[in-house]
Amino acid sequence: MLEIKQNYSLKDLNTFGIAAKAKFFVVVRTIDELKEALQSEEAKGISIFILGGGSNMLLTKDLDYFVIKLDLQDFEITSENERIAIVRAGAGFVWHDFVLKTLDRSLFGLENLSLIPGSVGACPIQNIGAYGVEIKDTMYQLEALNLDTLEIEIFSNSQCKFDYRESVFKSELKGKYVIINVSFQLSKTPDLKMEYGAIKSELEALNITVPTPKDVSTAIINIRSSKLPDPNKIGNSGSFFKNPVISNTIFAPLLKKHPQIAHYKVDDNHTKLAAGWLIDQCGWKGKTINNSYGVHKKQALVLVNYGGASGKEIFDLSSDIIQSVKDTFGVALTREVNIY
Ligand code: EPU
């Protein structure tokens, strides 16, 4: 029997630690329980909201929704040969625990995505990425429940239409499917990606000359822990903004005016700017408001809730930052975090 709760506080279920409430709330542990919840009285005439790790959202008000927390925890190697294995994990699996488990089984490809907060089911929605690797590089397929038909459908990698922090589940299919598991094609031989300078210098600091994927994972855990706030200690949702991609016709005069501007080539016509650098230059880094929320001291891309802030206050701060970057550099930042 499902235990559906009313006016349930989501404070401990979103990494920003915002004290918003859900009109209805339930935890489901199986696909049958998920279907039962979707067909319950409470689900009638109300929007469904699927909650994963709560690590990429900002709640600016109480949710007049039926919030369903997925606790699907299966882990299985569904096929393998001498070279590769297909590994499937339930949507509720904590992402970082999943990465460590694949490394323990000597399956490689996810090591650069160590310590990203959130759940396996949420990771394809925004094609999570870090240190030169994105989910789209290894995701094999996923299974998702169609909310209209309650049938399970399979999405291949290309059907997910991945892009930088984007997928079909964030755009045309938003709110139409519940991802229930994700499969990855992982390699049995390491193929280390260490182009990010910080990885090599961290491995050197650890006195490792011939690194294994586990060593790269450890180096990334160290780098992330030194720059990004631990959501268990300080409320945050990782990068709050996307790194903006602009055309080179706009970039050329900007570079002339600001020769130090942090940037990366995207293709022959586009350049990606580091939002953290732009925000930092506008003087926001480390700014704290009312002793309760602000911009992280070590990474200007991350907004933090030291405790007690409302989602609306953090949202308003993000609007002020967008305005000031626009005024200073003429560049429009967009939020990476989902706002509710
Ligand atoms: N920078 C500053 N000041 C800051 C922050 C950054 O000057 O306060 C400069 C850095 O010196 C560097 C550049 O901006 O020259 C880029 O910074 P960094 O390498 O830290 O990476 P990022 O672009 O800020 C992105 C991802 C992160 C991911 C890292 C590492 C986005 C929006 N963010 O950050 O992802 O961990 O690269 O790959 O793409 C996340 O999505 O939640 C996230 C943390």
GROMACS .gro file of C-alpha atoms and ligand atoms in nm:
model
  384
    1MET     CA    1   0.000   0.000   0.000
    2LEU     CA    2   0.147   0.335  -0.102
    3GLU     CA    3   0.189   0.598   0.165
    4ILE     CA    4   0.086   0.921  -0.008
    5LYS     CA    5   0.155   1.228   0.208
    6GLN     CA    6  -0.005   1.570   0.187
    7ASN     CA    7   0.165   1.913   0.220
    8TYR     CA    8   0.499   1.739   0.253
    9SER     CA    9   0.816   1.944   0.312
   10LEU     CA   10   1.079   1.897   0.041
   11LYS     CA   11   1.355   2.068   0.244
   12ASP     CA   12   1.567   1.754   0.278
   13LEU     CA   13   1.497   1.643  -0.080
   14ASN     CA   14   1.651   1.933  -0.274
   15THR     CA   15   2.023   2.010  -0.247
   16PHE     CA   16   1.955   2.385  -0.217
   17GLY     CA   17   1.774   2.299   0.109
   18ILE     CA   18   1.472   2.515   0.026
   19ALA     CA   19   1.174   2.465   0.258
   20ALA     CA   20   0.898   2.435  -0.004
   21LYS     CA   21   0.610   2.189   0.026
   22ALA     CA   22   0.453   1.940  -0.215
   23LYS     CA   23   0.073   1.914  -0.229
   24PHE     CA   24   0.109   1.533  -0.249
   25PHE     CA   25   0.423   1.324  -0.208
   26VAL     CA   26   0.512   0.957  -0.234
   27VAL     CA   27   0.824   0.740  -0.260
   28VAL     CA   28   0.801   0.452  -0.510
   29ARG     CA   29   1.037   0.154  -0.509
   30THR     CA   30   0.914  -0.047  -0.809
   31ILE     CA   31   0.763   0.020  -1.153
   32ASP     CA   32   0.433  -0.126  -1.027
   33GLU     CA   33   0.433   0.121  -0.738
   34LEU     CA   34   0.506   0.402  -0.984
   35LYS     CA   35   0.207   0.299  -1.197
   36GLU     CA   36  -0.010   0.266  -0.885
   37ALA     CA   37   0.085   0.620  -0.782
   38LEU     CA   38   0.009   0.755  -1.130
   39GLN     CA   39  -0.336   0.590  -1.125
   40SER     CA   40  -0.425   0.697  -0.768
   41GLU     CA   41  -0.701   0.941  -0.671
   42GLU     CA   42  -0.434   1.197  -0.575
   43ALA     CA   43  -0.291   1.194  -0.929
   44LYS     CA   44  -0.620   1.298  -1.086
   45GLY     CA   45  -0.635   1.651  -1.224
   46ILE     CA   46  -0.293   1.750  -1.093
   47SER     CA   47   0.051   1.772  -1.254
   48ILE     CA   48   0.300   1.497  -1.183
   49PHE     CA   49   0.650   1.598  -1.074
   50ILE     CA   50   0.923   1.336  -1.075
   51LEU     CA   51   1.194   1.395  -0.817
   52GLY     CA   52   1.540   1.243  -0.854
   53GLY     CA   53   1.830   1.364  -0.642
   54GLY     CA   54   1.684   1.717  -0.626
   55SER     CA   55   2.026   1.851  -0.724
   56ASN     CA   56   1.941   2.065  -1.025
   57MET     CA   57   1.636   2.258  -0.912
   58LEU     CA   58   1.540   2.575  -0.732
   59LEU     CA   59   1.200   2.578  -0.561
   60THR     CA   60   1.065   2.933  -0.555
   61LYS     CA   61   0.722   2.834  -0.421
   62ASP     CA   62   0.521   2.542  -0.282
   63LEU     CA   63   0.452   2.285  -0.551
   64ASP     CA   64   0.087   2.236  -0.635
   65TYR     CA   65   0.186   1.899  -0.781
   66PHE     CA   66   0.194   1.530  -0.700
   67VAL     CA   67   0.566   1.480  -0.632
   68ILE     CA   68   0.690   1.125  -0.688
   69LYS     CA   69   1.034   1.034  -0.559
   70LEU     CA   70   1.185   0.746  -0.755
   71ASP     CA   71   1.372   0.495  -0.541
   72LEU     CA   72   1.449   0.240  -0.814
   73GLN     CA   73   1.786   0.093  -0.712
   74ASP     CA   74   1.864  -0.199  -0.945
   75PHE     CA   75   2.213  -0.251  -1.091
   76GLU     CA   76   2.284  -0.512  -1.357
   77ILE     CA   77   2.540  -0.597  -1.624
   78THR     CA   78   2.295  -0.686  -1.899
   79SER     CA   79   2.547  -0.804  -2.160
   80GLU     CA   80   2.923  -0.814  -2.211
   81ASN     CA   81   3.208  -0.944  -2.424
   82GLU     CA   82   3.588  -0.926  -2.384
   83ARG     CA   83   3.595  -0.555  -2.469
   84ILE     CA   84   3.281  -0.391  -2.330
   85ALA     CA   85   2.988  -0.431  -2.095
   86ILE     CA   86   2.640  -0.281  -2.093
   87VAL     CA   87   2.553  -0.175  -1.739
   88ARG     CA   88   2.202  -0.078  -1.637
   89ALA     CA   89   2.111   0.116  -1.324
   90GLY     CA   90   1.775   0.216  -1.178
   91ALA     CA   91   1.679   0.583  -1.193
   92GLY     CA   92   1.703   0.622  -0.814
   93PHE     CA   93   2.066   0.510  -0.790
   94VAL     CA   94   2.285   0.790  -0.654
   95TRP     CA   95   2.502   0.892  -0.952
   96HIS     CA   96   2.837   0.900  -0.772
   97ASP     CA   97   2.773   0.560  -0.606
   98PHE     CA   98   2.699   0.422  -0.952
   99VAL     CA   99   3.026   0.563  -1.093
  100LEU     CA  100   3.225   0.406  -0.806
  101LYS     CA  101   3.048   0.073  -0.852
  102THR     CA  102   3.138   0.060  -1.223
  103LEU     CA  103   3.502   0.137  -1.138
  104ASP     CA  104   3.501  -0.138  -0.873
  105ARG     CA  105   3.392  -0.378  -1.149
  106SER     CA  106   3.680  -0.250  -1.370
  107LEU     CA  107   3.439  -0.093  -1.620
  108PHE     CA  108   3.563   0.239  -1.752
  109GLY     CA  109   3.427   0.556  -1.912
  110LEU     CA  110   3.250   0.733  -1.627
  111GLU     CA  111   3.553   0.821  -1.410
  112ASN     CA  112   3.557   1.190  -1.515
  113LEU     CA  113   3.196   1.224  -1.398
  114SER     CA  114   3.281   1.137  -1.037
  115LEU     CA  115   3.115   1.328  -0.753
  116ILE     CA  116   2.845   1.496  -0.964
  117PRO     CA  117   2.542   1.522  -0.734
  118GLY     CA  118   2.210   1.371  -0.840
  119SER     CA  119   2.056   1.043  -0.950
  120VAL     CA  120   2.110   0.814  -1.249
  121GLY     CA  121   1.760   0.889  -1.380
  122ALA     CA  122   1.819   1.263  -1.388
  123CYS     CA  123   2.160   1.255  -1.556
  124PRO     CA  124   2.040   1.216  -1.919
  125ILE     CA  125   1.785   1.497  -1.884
  126GLN     CA  126   2.057   1.759  -1.890
  127ASN     CA  127   2.336   1.545  -2.036
  128ILE     CA  128   2.556   1.596  -1.730
  129GLY     CA  129   2.920   1.664  -1.803
  130ALA     CA  130   3.251   1.752  -1.646
  131TYR     CA  131   3.624   1.742  -1.725
  132GLY     CA  132   3.580   1.683  -2.096
  133VAL     CA  133   3.324   1.400  -2.070
  134GLU     CA  134   2.945   1.398  -2.103
  135ILE     CA  135   2.682   1.132  -2.048
  136LYS     CA  136   2.619   1.119  -2.421
  137ASP     CA  137   2.967   0.968  -2.474
  138THR     CA  138   2.876   0.637  -2.303
  139MET     CA  139   2.498   0.625  -2.265
  140TYR     CA  140   2.368   0.323  -2.455
  141GLN     CA  141   1.992   0.351  -2.404
  142LEU     CA  142   1.731   0.430  -2.141
  143GLU     CA  143   1.386   0.308  -2.052
  144ALA     CA  144   1.112   0.558  -1.975
  145LEU     CA  145   0.748   0.528  -1.878
  146ASN     CA  146   0.514   0.720  -2.106
  147LEU     CA  147   0.287   0.917  -1.871
  148ASP     CA  148  -0.005   0.905  -2.117
  149THR     CA  149  -0.003   0.534  -2.199
  150LEU     CA  150   0.184   0.397  -1.892
  151GLU     CA  151   0.387   0.186  -2.138
  152ILE     CA  152   0.765   0.155  -2.111
  153GLU     CA  153   0.953   0.284  -2.416
  154ILE     CA  154   1.320   0.253  -2.507
  155PHE     CA  155   1.521   0.559  -2.615
  156SER     CA  156   1.853   0.509  -2.794
  157ASN     CA  157   2.136   0.756  -2.749
  158SER     CA  158   2.045   0.946  -3.068
  159GLN     CA  159   1.674   0.957  -2.977
  160CYS     CA  160   1.771   1.149  -2.661
  161LYS     CA  161   1.898   1.435  -2.884
  162PHE     CA  162   2.181   1.525  -2.650
  163ASP     CA  163   2.348   1.863  -2.661
  164TYR     CA  164   2.544   2.073  -2.408
  165ARG     CA  165   2.333   2.036  -2.088
  166GLU     CA  166   2.032   1.953  -2.309
  167SER     CA  167   1.820   1.657  -2.420
  168VAL     CA  168   1.478   1.582  -2.564
  169PHE     CA  169   1.352   1.536  -2.204
  170LYS     CA  170   1.429   1.901  -2.130
  171SER     CA  171   1.262   2.026  -2.449
  172GLU     CA  172   0.992   1.863  -2.665
  173LEU     CA  173   0.923   1.568  -2.430
  174LYS     CA  174   0.943   1.768  -2.106
  175GLY     CA  175   0.703   1.626  -1.847
  176LYS     CA  176   0.585   1.345  -2.076
  177TYR     CA  177   0.807   1.058  -1.961
  178VAL     CA  178   0.955   0.917  -1.641
  179ILE     CA  179   1.305   0.776  -1.689
  180ILE     CA  180   1.316   0.447  -1.498
  181ASN     CA  181   1.663   0.315  -1.583
  182VAL     CA  182   1.968   0.408  -1.788
  183SER     CA  183   2.221   0.176  -1.958
  184PHE     CA  184   2.583   0.264  -2.035
  185GLN     CA  185   2.831   0.101  -2.267
  186LEU     CA  186   3.152   0.085  -2.068
  187SER     CA  187   3.495  -0.035  -2.169
  188LYS     CA  188   3.712  -0.301  -2.008
  189THR     CA  189   4.026  -0.119  -2.121
  190PRO     CA  190   4.099   0.230  -1.987
  191ASP     CA  191   4.090   0.530  -2.220
  192LEU     CA  192   4.188   0.813  -1.990
  193LYS     CA  193   4.081   1.169  -2.064
  194MET     CA  194   4.314   1.403  -1.880
  195GLU     CA  195   4.330   1.710  -2.104
  196TYR     CA  196   4.207   1.929  -1.823
  197GLY     CA  197   4.528   2.068  -1.675
  198ALA     CA  198   4.393   2.037  -1.324
  199ILE     CA  199   4.366   1.657  -1.356
  200LYS     CA  200   4.733   1.613  -1.446
  201SER     CA  201   4.856   1.846  -1.175
  202GLU     CA  202   4.635   1.676  -0.915
  203LEU     CA  203   4.773   1.334  -1.016
  204GLU     CA  204   5.124   1.477  -0.984
  205ALA     CA  205   5.038   1.606  -0.638
  206LEU     CA  206   4.923   1.252  -0.552
  207ASN     CA  207   5.260   1.119  -0.682
  208ILE     CA  208   5.087   0.905  -0.944
  209THR     CA  209   5.282   0.865  -1.267
  210VAL     CA  210   5.088   0.581  -1.438
  211PRO     CA  211   4.727   0.658  -1.348
  212THR     CA  212   4.439   0.411  -1.353
  213PRO     CA  213   4.075   0.522  -1.409
  214LYS     CA  214   4.026   0.492  -1.032
  215ASP     CA  215   4.318   0.737  -0.983
  216VAL     CA  216   4.157   0.983  -1.228
  217SER     CA  217   3.831   0.948  -1.034
  218THR     CA  218   4.017   1.021  -0.708
  219ALA     CA  219   4.190   1.325  -0.864
  220ILE     CA  220   3.854   1.461  -0.983
  221ILE     CA  221   3.695   1.400  -0.643
  222ASN     CA  222   3.980   1.605  -0.492
  223ILE     CA  223   3.947   1.887  -0.749
  224ARG     CA  224   3.568   1.907  -0.717
  225SER     CA  225   3.583   1.899  -0.337
  226SER     CA  226   3.836   2.182  -0.333
  227LYS     CA  227   3.634   2.411  -0.565
  228LEU     CA  228   3.268   2.320  -0.524
  229PRO     CA  229   3.065   2.332  -0.202
  230ASP     CA  230   2.945   1.997  -0.061
  231PRO     CA  231   2.563   2.009  -0.083
  232ASN     CA  232   2.546   1.811   0.242
  233LYS     CA  233   2.707   2.109   0.416
  234ILE     CA  234   2.610   2.416   0.208
  235GLY     CA  235   2.292   2.424  -0.001
  236ASN     CA  236   2.364   2.457  -0.375
  237SER     CA  237   2.287   2.309  -0.717
  238GLY     CA  238   2.631   2.309  -0.880
  239SER     CA  239   2.666   2.543  -1.176
  240PHE     CA  240   2.365   2.774  -1.162
  241PHE     CA  241   2.423   2.915  -1.512
  242LYS     CA  242   2.532   2.763  -1.843
  243ASN     CA  243   2.853   2.869  -2.009
  244PRO     CA  244   2.725   3.091  -2.292
  245VAL     CA  245   2.808   3.009  -2.652
  246ILE     CA  246   2.834   3.317  -2.874
  247SER     CA  247   2.911   3.381  -3.240
  248ASN     CA  248   3.262   3.488  -3.329
  249THR     CA  249   3.137   3.818  -3.470
  250ILE     CA  250   3.025   3.908  -3.119
  251PHE     CA  251   3.331   3.746  -2.959
  252ALA     CA  252   3.597   3.932  -3.162
  253PRO     CA  253   3.527   4.284  -3.023
  254LEU     CA  254   3.476   4.137  -2.675
  255LEU     CA  255   3.821   3.977  -2.682
  256LYS     CA  256   3.972   4.306  -2.797
  257LYS     CA  257   3.814   4.488  -2.506
  258HIS     CA  258   3.885   4.211  -2.249
  259PRO     CA  259   4.202   4.026  -2.360
  260GLN     CA  260   4.193   3.806  -2.047
  261ILE     CA  261   3.842   3.671  -2.113
  262ALA     CA  262   3.822   3.293  -2.039
  263HIS     CA  263   3.700   3.116  -2.352
  264TYR     CA  264   3.705   2.790  -2.551
  265LYS     CA  265   3.662   2.731  -2.922
  266VAL     CA  266   3.335   2.548  -3.004
  267ASP     CA  267   3.364   2.544  -3.384
  268ASP     CA  268   3.489   2.781  -3.657
  269ASN     CA  269   3.205   3.026  -3.591
  270HIS     CA  270   3.133   2.994  -3.218
  271THR     CA  271   3.312   3.047  -2.888
  272LYS     CA  272   3.210   2.934  -2.539
  273LEU     CA  273   3.270   3.179  -2.256
  274ALA     CA  274   3.320   3.080  -1.891
  275ALA     CA  275   3.016   3.217  -1.708
  276GLY     CA  276   3.213   3.184  -1.382
  277TRP     CA  277   3.478   3.423  -1.514
  278LEU     CA  278   3.220   3.680  -1.633
  279ILE     CA  279   3.037   3.673  -1.298
  280ASP     CA  280   3.364   3.686  -1.107
  281GLN     CA  281   3.476   3.994  -1.307
  282CYS     CA  282   3.150   4.168  -1.215
  283GLY     CA  283   3.254   4.135  -0.851
  284TRP     CA  284   2.999   3.877  -0.735
  285LYS     CA  285   3.230   3.601  -0.616
  286GLY     CA  286   3.193   3.544  -0.240
  287LYS     CA  287   2.915   3.801  -0.206
  288THR     CA  288   2.681   3.707   0.080
  289ILE     CA  289   2.339   3.855   0.145
  290ASN     CA  290   2.179   3.875   0.491
  291ASN     CA  291   2.432   3.615   0.610
  292SER     CA  292   2.208   3.357   0.449
  293TYR     CA  293   2.274   3.315   0.077
  294GLY     CA  294   2.498   3.436  -0.203
  295VAL     CA  295   2.771   3.344  -0.451
  296HIS     CA  296   3.023   3.075  -0.359
  297LYS     CA  297   3.368   3.199  -0.246
  298LYS     CA  298   3.567   2.971  -0.475
  299GLN     CA  299   3.345   2.941  -0.785
  300ALA     CA  300   3.129   3.230  -0.905
  301LEU     CA  301   2.911   2.996  -1.113
  302VAL     CA  302   2.763   2.842  -0.799
  303LEU     CA  303   2.494   3.010  -0.588
  304VAL     CA  304   2.470   2.896  -0.228
  305ASN     CA  305   2.215   2.883   0.052
  306TYR     CA  306   2.391   2.898   0.389
  307GLY     CA  307   2.052   2.830   0.549
  308GLY     CA  308   1.716   2.999   0.566
  309ALA     CA  309   1.707   3.160   0.222
  310SER     CA  310   1.392   3.134   0.016
  311GLY     CA  311   1.403   3.012  -0.341
  312LYS     CA  312   1.264   3.350  -0.450
  313GLU     CA  313   1.561   3.531  -0.290
  314ILE     CA  314   1.809   3.308  -0.472
  315PHE     CA  315   1.617   3.351  -0.797
  316ASP     CA  316   1.622   3.730  -0.758
  317LEU     CA  317   1.998   3.717  -0.693
  318SER     CA  318   2.040   3.518  -1.016
  319SER     CA  319   1.841   3.786  -1.204
  320ASP     CA  320   2.070   4.059  -1.063
  321ILE     CA  321   2.375   3.861  -1.177
  322ILE     CA  322   2.232   3.812  -1.527
  323GLN     CA  323   2.162   4.186  -1.550
  324SER     CA  324   2.509   4.286  -1.433
  325VAL     CA  325   2.686   4.048  -1.678
  326LYS     CA  326   2.463   4.187  -1.955
  327ASP     CA  327   2.548   4.547  -1.857
  328THR     CA  328   2.923   4.479  -1.836
  329PHE     CA  329   2.986   4.238  -2.124
  330GLY     CA  330   2.665   4.251  -2.332
  331VAL     CA  331   2.635   3.871  -2.288
  332ALA     CA  332   2.308   3.703  -2.186
  333LEU     CA  333   2.352   3.427  -1.928
  334THR     CA  334   2.090   3.153  -1.903
  335ARG     CA  335   2.014   2.943  -1.596
  336GLU     CA  336   2.119   2.580  -1.600
  337VAL     CA  337   1.916   2.496  -1.291
  338ASN     CA  338   1.543   2.422  -1.337
  339ILE     CA  339   1.326   2.685  -1.170
  340TYR     CA  340   0.987   2.592  -1.016
  341EPU     N1  341   3.663   3.116  -1.344
  341EPU     C1  342   3.687   3.235  -1.282
  341EPU     N2  343   3.620   3.263  -1.167
  341EPU     C2  344   3.531   3.177  -1.112
  341EPU     C3  345   3.505   3.056  -1.177
  341EPU     C4  346   3.572   3.026  -1.294
  341EPU     O1  347   3.767   3.316  -1.328
  341EPU     O2  348   3.474   3.210  -1.007
  341EPU     C5  349   3.737   3.083  -1.467
  341EPU     C6  350   3.838   2.974  -1.442
  341EPU     O3  351   3.961   3.024  -1.399
  341EPU     C7  352   3.850   2.909  -1.578
  341EPU     C8  353   3.711   2.923  -1.634
  341EPU     O4  354   3.648   3.029  -1.562
  341EPU     O5  355   3.940   2.981  -1.659
  341EPU     C9  356   3.629   2.797  -1.627
  341EPU     O6  357   3.617   2.751  -1.494
  341EPU     P1  358   3.615   2.594  -1.457
  341EPU     O7  359   3.723   2.521  -1.527
  341EPU     O8  360   3.605   2.584  -1.309
  341EPU     O9  361   3.485   2.535  -1.524
  341EPU     P2  362   3.341   2.599  -1.545
  341EPU    O10  363   3.326   2.635  -1.687
  341EPU    O11  364   3.320   2.702  -1.441
  341EPU    C10  365   3.226   2.368  -1.609
  341EPU    C11  366   3.096   2.298  -1.575
  341EPU    C12  367   3.107   2.229  -1.440
  341EPU    C13  368   3.220   2.127  -1.446
  341EPU    C14  369   3.352   2.202  -1.483
  341EPU    C15  370   3.467   2.107  -1.505
  341EPU    C16  371   2.918   2.425  -1.683
  341EPU    C17  372   2.807   2.523  -1.665
  341EPU     N3  373   2.989   2.395  -1.573
  341EPU    O12  374   3.247   2.470  -1.511
  341EPU    O13  375   2.985   2.160  -1.416
  341EPU    O14  376   3.237   2.061  -1.322
  341EPU    O15  377   3.333   2.273  -1.609
  341EPU    O16  378   3.444   2.033  -1.622
  341EPU    O17  379   2.938   2.374  -1.794
  341EPU    C18  380   2.771   2.167  -1.309
  341EPU    O18  381   2.722   2.156  -1.422
  341EPU    O19  382   2.699   2.171  -1.204
  341EPU    C19  383   2.916   2.176  -1.296
  341EPU    C20  384   2.974   2.198  -1.178
   0.00000   0.00000   0.00000
